[in-house]
Every structure is written in structure tokens, then in C-alpha cells.
C-alpha positions as a Python dict, from the first residue, in 0.01 Angstrom:
ca = {
    (1, 'M'): (0, 0, 0),
    (2, 'I'): (114, -347, 111),
    (3, 'R'): (-130, -638, 76),
    (4, 'D'): (-52, -982, 216),
    (5, 'L'): (-230, -1257, 20),
    (6, 'G'): (-104, -1536, 246),
    (7, 'D'): (-85, -1882, 85),
    (8, 'L'): (-259, -1864, -252),
    (9, 'K'): (-253, -2056, -582),
    (10, 'F'): (-62, -1885, -862),
    (11, 'E'): (-367, -1850, -1087),
    (12, 'A'): (-571, -1680, -813),
    (13, 'A'): (-290, -1436, -742),
    (14, 'L'): (-256, -1368, -1115),
    (15, 'A'): (-626, -1277, -1137),
    (16, 'I'): (-582, -1031, -849),
    (17, 'Q'): (-280, -881, -1024),
    (18, 'E'): (-464, -839, -1352),
    (19, 'N'): (-761, -667, -1190),
    (20, 'L'): (-542, -440, -980),
    (21, 'T'): (-318, -351, -1276),
    (22, 'A'): (-623, -232, -1470),
    (23, 'E'): (-745, -31, -1171),
    (24, 'V'): (-408, 136, -1112),
    (25, 'A'): (-384, 222, -1484),
    (26, 'A'): (-731, 377, -1465),
    (27, 'G'): (-640, 573, -1152),
    (28, 'T'): (-903, 402, -937),
    (29, 'A'): (-667, 208, -707),
    (30, 'P'): (-338, 290, -533),
    (31, 'E'): (-6, 133, -620),
    (32, 'T'): (20, -192, -426),
    (33, 'L'): (282, -450, -335),
    (34, 'L'): (122, -795, -319),
    (35, 'L'): (311, -1047, -105),
    (36, 'V'): (224, -1416, -135),
    (37, 'E'): (341, -1773, -83),
    (38, 'H'): (242, -2021, -356),
    (39, 'P'): (179, -2396, -350),
    (40, 'P'): (432, -2579, -575),
    (41, 'V'): (417, -2463, -937),
    (42, 'Y'): (649, -2404, -1231),
    (43, 'T'): (581, -2087, -1430),
    (44, 'I'): (709, -2010, -1778),
    (45, 'G'): (749, -1652, -1897),
    (46, 'R'): (708, -1505, -2244),
    (47, 'G'): (1066, -1585, -2339),
    (48, 'G'): (1050, -1935, -2196),
    (49, 'C'): (1058, -2283, -2341),
    (50, 'R'): (892, -2597, -2207),
    (51, 'D'): (1214, -2782, -2290),
    (52, 'N'): (1358, -2612, -1981),
    (53, 'V'): (1113, -2811, -1767),
    (54, 'L'): (1300, -3138, -1732),
    (55, 'D'): (1043, -3309, -1506),
    (56, 'S'): (674, -3218, -1517),
    (57, 'G'): (574, -3384, -1191),
    (58, 'I'): (477, -3036, -1069),
    (59, 'R'): (210, -2821, -1233),
    (60, 'V'): (331, -2594, -1514),
    (61, 'V'): (163, -2260, -1589),
    (62, 'E'): (247, -2035, -1883),
    (63, 'T'): (227, -1667, -1798),
    (64, 'N'): (285, -1322, -1946),
    (65, 'R'): (586, -1211, -1741),
    (66, 'G'): (932, -1172, -1883),
    (67, 'G'): (1193, -1444, -1847),
    (68, 'D'): (1195, -1821, -1875),
    (69, 'V'): (1096, -2093, -1626),
    (70, 'T'): (1110, -2075, -1247),
    (71, 'F'): (966, -2253, -946),
    (72, 'H'): (740, -2122, -670),
    (73, 'G'): (668, -2314, -351),
    (74, 'P'): (615, -2296, 25),
    (75, 'G'): (883, -2105, 212),
    (76, 'Q'): (950, -1871, -80),
    (77, 'L'): (839, -1507, -59),
    (78, 'V'): (688, -1384, -385),
    (79, 'G'): (626, -1014, -443),
    (80, 'Y'): (406, -862, -712),
    (81, 'P'): (447, -481, -720),
    (82, 'I'): (167, -308, -909),
    (83, 'I'): (346, 20, -980),
    (84, 'D'): (257, 306, -1217),
    (85, 'L'): (581, 364, -1405),
    (86, 'G'): (398, 617, -1619),
    (87, 'R'): (414, 848, -1317),
    (88, 'R'): (769, 743, -1223),
    (89, 'G'): (972, 802, -1538),
    (90, 'R'): (885, 510, -1766),
    (91, 'D'): (1222, 345, -1711),
    (92, 'L'): (1184, -33, -1694),
    (93, 'H'): (1559, -91, -1662),
    (94, 'R'): (1577, 134, -1357),
    (95, 'Y'): (1274, -45, -1208),
    (96, 'L'): (1447, -384, -1242),
    (97, 'R'): (1759, -245, -1074),
    (98, 'F'): (1538, -112, -793),
    (99, 'L'): (1395, -460, -733),
    (100, 'E'): (1744, -606, -722),
    (101, 'E'): (1862, -340, -478),
    (102, 'L'): (1562, -404, -255),
    (103, 'L'): (1636, -776, -235),
    (104, 'I'): (2009, -720, -180),
    (105, 'K'): (1927, -492, 115),
    (106, 'V'): (1680, -744, 259),
    (107, 'A'): (1935, -1025, 232),
    (108, 'A'): (2195, -806, 404),
    (109, 'E'): (1956, -747, 693),
    (110, 'F'): (1972, -1122, 760),
    (111, 'G'): (2349, -1137, 726),
    (112, 'V'): (2367, -1261, 367),
    (113, 'T'): (2580, -1086, 105),
    (114, 'A'): (2406, -1085, -232),
    (115, 'R'): (2490, -914, -559),
    (116, 'R'): (2391, -854, -918),
    (117, 'E'): (2543, -1059, -1197),
    (118, 'P'): (2633, -875, -1521),
    (119, 'G'): (2393, -961, -1801),
    (120, 'R'): (2149, -1144, -1573),
    (121, 'T'): (1842, -1036, -1380),
    (122, 'G'): (1795, -1139, -1017),
    (123, 'I'): (2032, -1157, -721),
    (124, 'W'): (2313, -1401, -658),
    (125, 'T'): (2541, -1523, -379),
    (126, 'D'): (2858, -1729, -375),
    (127, 'G'): (2633, -2031, -318),
    (128, 'G'): (2402, -1966, -613),
    (129, 'K'): (2099, -1767, -720),
    (130, 'L'): (1894, -1635, -428),
    (131, 'A'): (1609, -1453, -602),
    (132, 'S'): (1447, -1441, -946),
    (133, 'I'): (1288, -1139, -1110),
    (134, 'G'): (1044, -1136, -1401),
    (135, 'V'): (799, -857, -1475),
    (136, 'G'): (523, -759, -1710),
    (137, 'V'): (398, -409, -1799),
    (138, 'R'): (55, -297, -1917),
    (139, 'R'): (-3, 71, -1994),
    (140, 'W'): (316, 139, -1797),
    (141, 'V'): (178, -37, -1488),
    (142, 'T'): (392, -326, -1364),
    (143, 'M'): (283, -674, -1266),
    (144, 'H'): (459, -997, -1168),
    (145, 'G'): (785, -925, -983),
    (146, 'F'): (1026, -1124, -766),
    (147, 'A'): (1063, -1457, -584),
    (148, 'L'): (1304, -1465, -288),
    (149, 'N'): (1412, -1806, -160),
    (150, 'V'): (1380, -1792, 219),
    (151, 'A'): (1320, -2137, 366),
    (152, 'N'): (1190, -2329, 66),
    (153, 'D'): (1310, -2667, -56),
    (154, 'V'): (1522, -2589, -363),
    (155, 'T'): (1512, -2949, -492),
    (156, 'P'): (1237, -2872, -751),
    (157, 'F'): (1477, -2630, -920),
    (158, 'H'): (1689, -2934, -1010),
    (159, 'S'): (1414, -3044, -1250),
    (160, 'I'): (1427, -2726, -1458),
    (161, 'N'): (1681, -2496, -1617),
    (162, 'P'): (1601, -2193, -1398),
    (163, 'C'): (1561, -1879, -1607),
    (164, 'G'): (1690, -2085, -1898),
    (165, 'I'): (2031, -2138, -1733),
    (166, 'V'): (2155, -2498, -1749),
    (167, 'A'): (2267, -2640, -1411),
    (168, 'C'): (2201, -2308, -1240),
    (169, 'P'): (2279, -2339, -866),
    (170, 'I'): (1993, -2221, -644),
    (171, 'T'): (2014, -2137, -275),
    (172, 'S'): (1804, -1981, 3),
    (173, 'L'): (1858, -1759, 305),
    (174, 'S'): (1808, -2058, 536),
    (175, 'A'): (2054, -2276, 343),
    (176, 'I'): (2322, -2008, 349),
    (177, 'L'): (2281, -1933, 719),
    (178, 'G'): (2235, -2294, 826),
    (179, 'R'): (1922, -2220, 1026),
    (180, 'P'): (1552, -2167, 952),
    (181, 'I'): (1462, -1809, 865),
    (182, 'P'): (1095, -1728, 939),
    (183, 'L'): (914, -1614, 626),
    (184, 'D'): (720, -1359, 833),
    (185, 'D'): (1046, -1187, 930),
    (186, 'V'): (1149, -1152, 567),
    (187, 'R'): (800, -1039, 470),
    (188, 'R'): (819, -759, 728),
    (189, 'S'): (1162, -655, 600),
    (190, 'V'): (1042, -633, 240),
    (191, 'A'): (724, -447, 338),
    (192, 'G'): (920, -204, 553),
    (193, 'R'): (1184, -121, 293),
    (194, 'F'): (977, -120, -26),
    (195, 'P'): (788, 214, -11),
    (196, 'S'): (1077, 443, 81),
    (197, 'L'): (1326, 280, -156),
    (198, 'L'): (1072, 296, -441),
    (199, 'D'): (1018, 669, -387),
    (200, 'E'): (1393, 724, -363),
    (201, 'R'): (1487, 534, -678),
    (202, 'L'): (1174, 600, -887),
    (203, 'P'): (1021, 924, -757),
    (204, 'F'): (690, 1054, -887),
    (205, 'L'): (727, 1305, -1169),
    (206, 'E'): (569, 1646, -1120),
    (207, 'T'): (399, 1608, -1456),
    (208, 'A'): (335, 1252, -1567),
    (209, 'E'): (194, 1150, -1903),
    (210, 'P'): (-134, 957, -1887),
    (211, 'A'): (-119, 592, -1979),
    (212, 'P'): (-199, 540, -2350),
}
């Protein structure tokens, strides 16, 4: 199931995630990919440090995802997959590689070559980091997810050490291509590719253990 939340504050989207994660774990709601665009906000993950926020002129929210600090803002597509890994093999590493593959394929659809970087999570181009990934898991149900830079202003990234990386170059699809890329086009690409690639890379097990 794909659910478009439109333009929504981070905290409101987090509340939706938390409720849906509990429902999926209980078996009362289907797996869902939430797609959203956030007003400007810095978020810090469990492994993060406020020292990586060099300028606090933008709101800062601490959250329970993995990773360090990142920025969300208009023109960036954020995806929160609420997926029951308990029924799909309980392999968090493979899930992260699935998210990277999804974003690499989406970027390629728009003519951008992206790749993984050894030892780092997310996707990268010759011009810098294109997408960040940070997830959380409760009872083997995922929350949080990815942020793909489409047409957003990347200047706010200059005021942080993104993902804890000093002077990390950040880019977007629009910056690479030299023309505006409509967020709706990228949203449709992600929504169209997500279900089939998920089932291909993380198929349901015939017998899955219940969540503890």
C-alpha cells in the first residue's frame, strides 16, 4: 500500500509512523510506504551528536532512527516504509541494500548514475551524496527510511555534518541534470517500483515467526 502524506511536519509524520508500525506488528494493518515532503528540519538519529549541527537556525528534532544528523526540506522526497521484516527473513542488512537499489533505479530513470559507497549507507554520485537512509525497527517492523534530494535547496546541509561526515558534498537530481525535476514525477517512480522490487528482494516466507 502506498500512502501520500503530502507536505507534513516531521513530528506529525512520525506519529503516523509509530501508530502504523504498531498496527502492522499486530497484524491489523497492511505494510505501507508513506511518502512525504517536510518543512525545513534537522533530525538526529540514535547514533548522532548535536555537535554535528553547526548552525541551529533550523529546528532540530531528535529521533529514534539509525544514523546521525540530516536535513529535510521542500523539494526532497522522504519515504517511510512500514515493512514486516518478520515475514520477510529478518535481514536488516538486506533491507538496507534493497532501499539503496530502489533509489539507484529511480535515479537511473531520470538519467542520473548513482551508486553505493563501501562502508556507508545511502546513494552517491560523482557530484556528492544524493540520498540518505536511516531506519528503525520495532518487533521486526521497519520505520523511518530514506530521503531523496530531488529539487530541494541543499544549502542547509552546509550547516551540518551530514550523517556525521565532515564537509560531505550533497547534490540533487535537479542540480545534476541542470533543470527542475518535478517531485511528483519522482514520487510516481518510487511508488511504481517499490512493491515489486520489495517482493523480489525480500519475499514473504512461507512460514514466518510471529513478532516477539
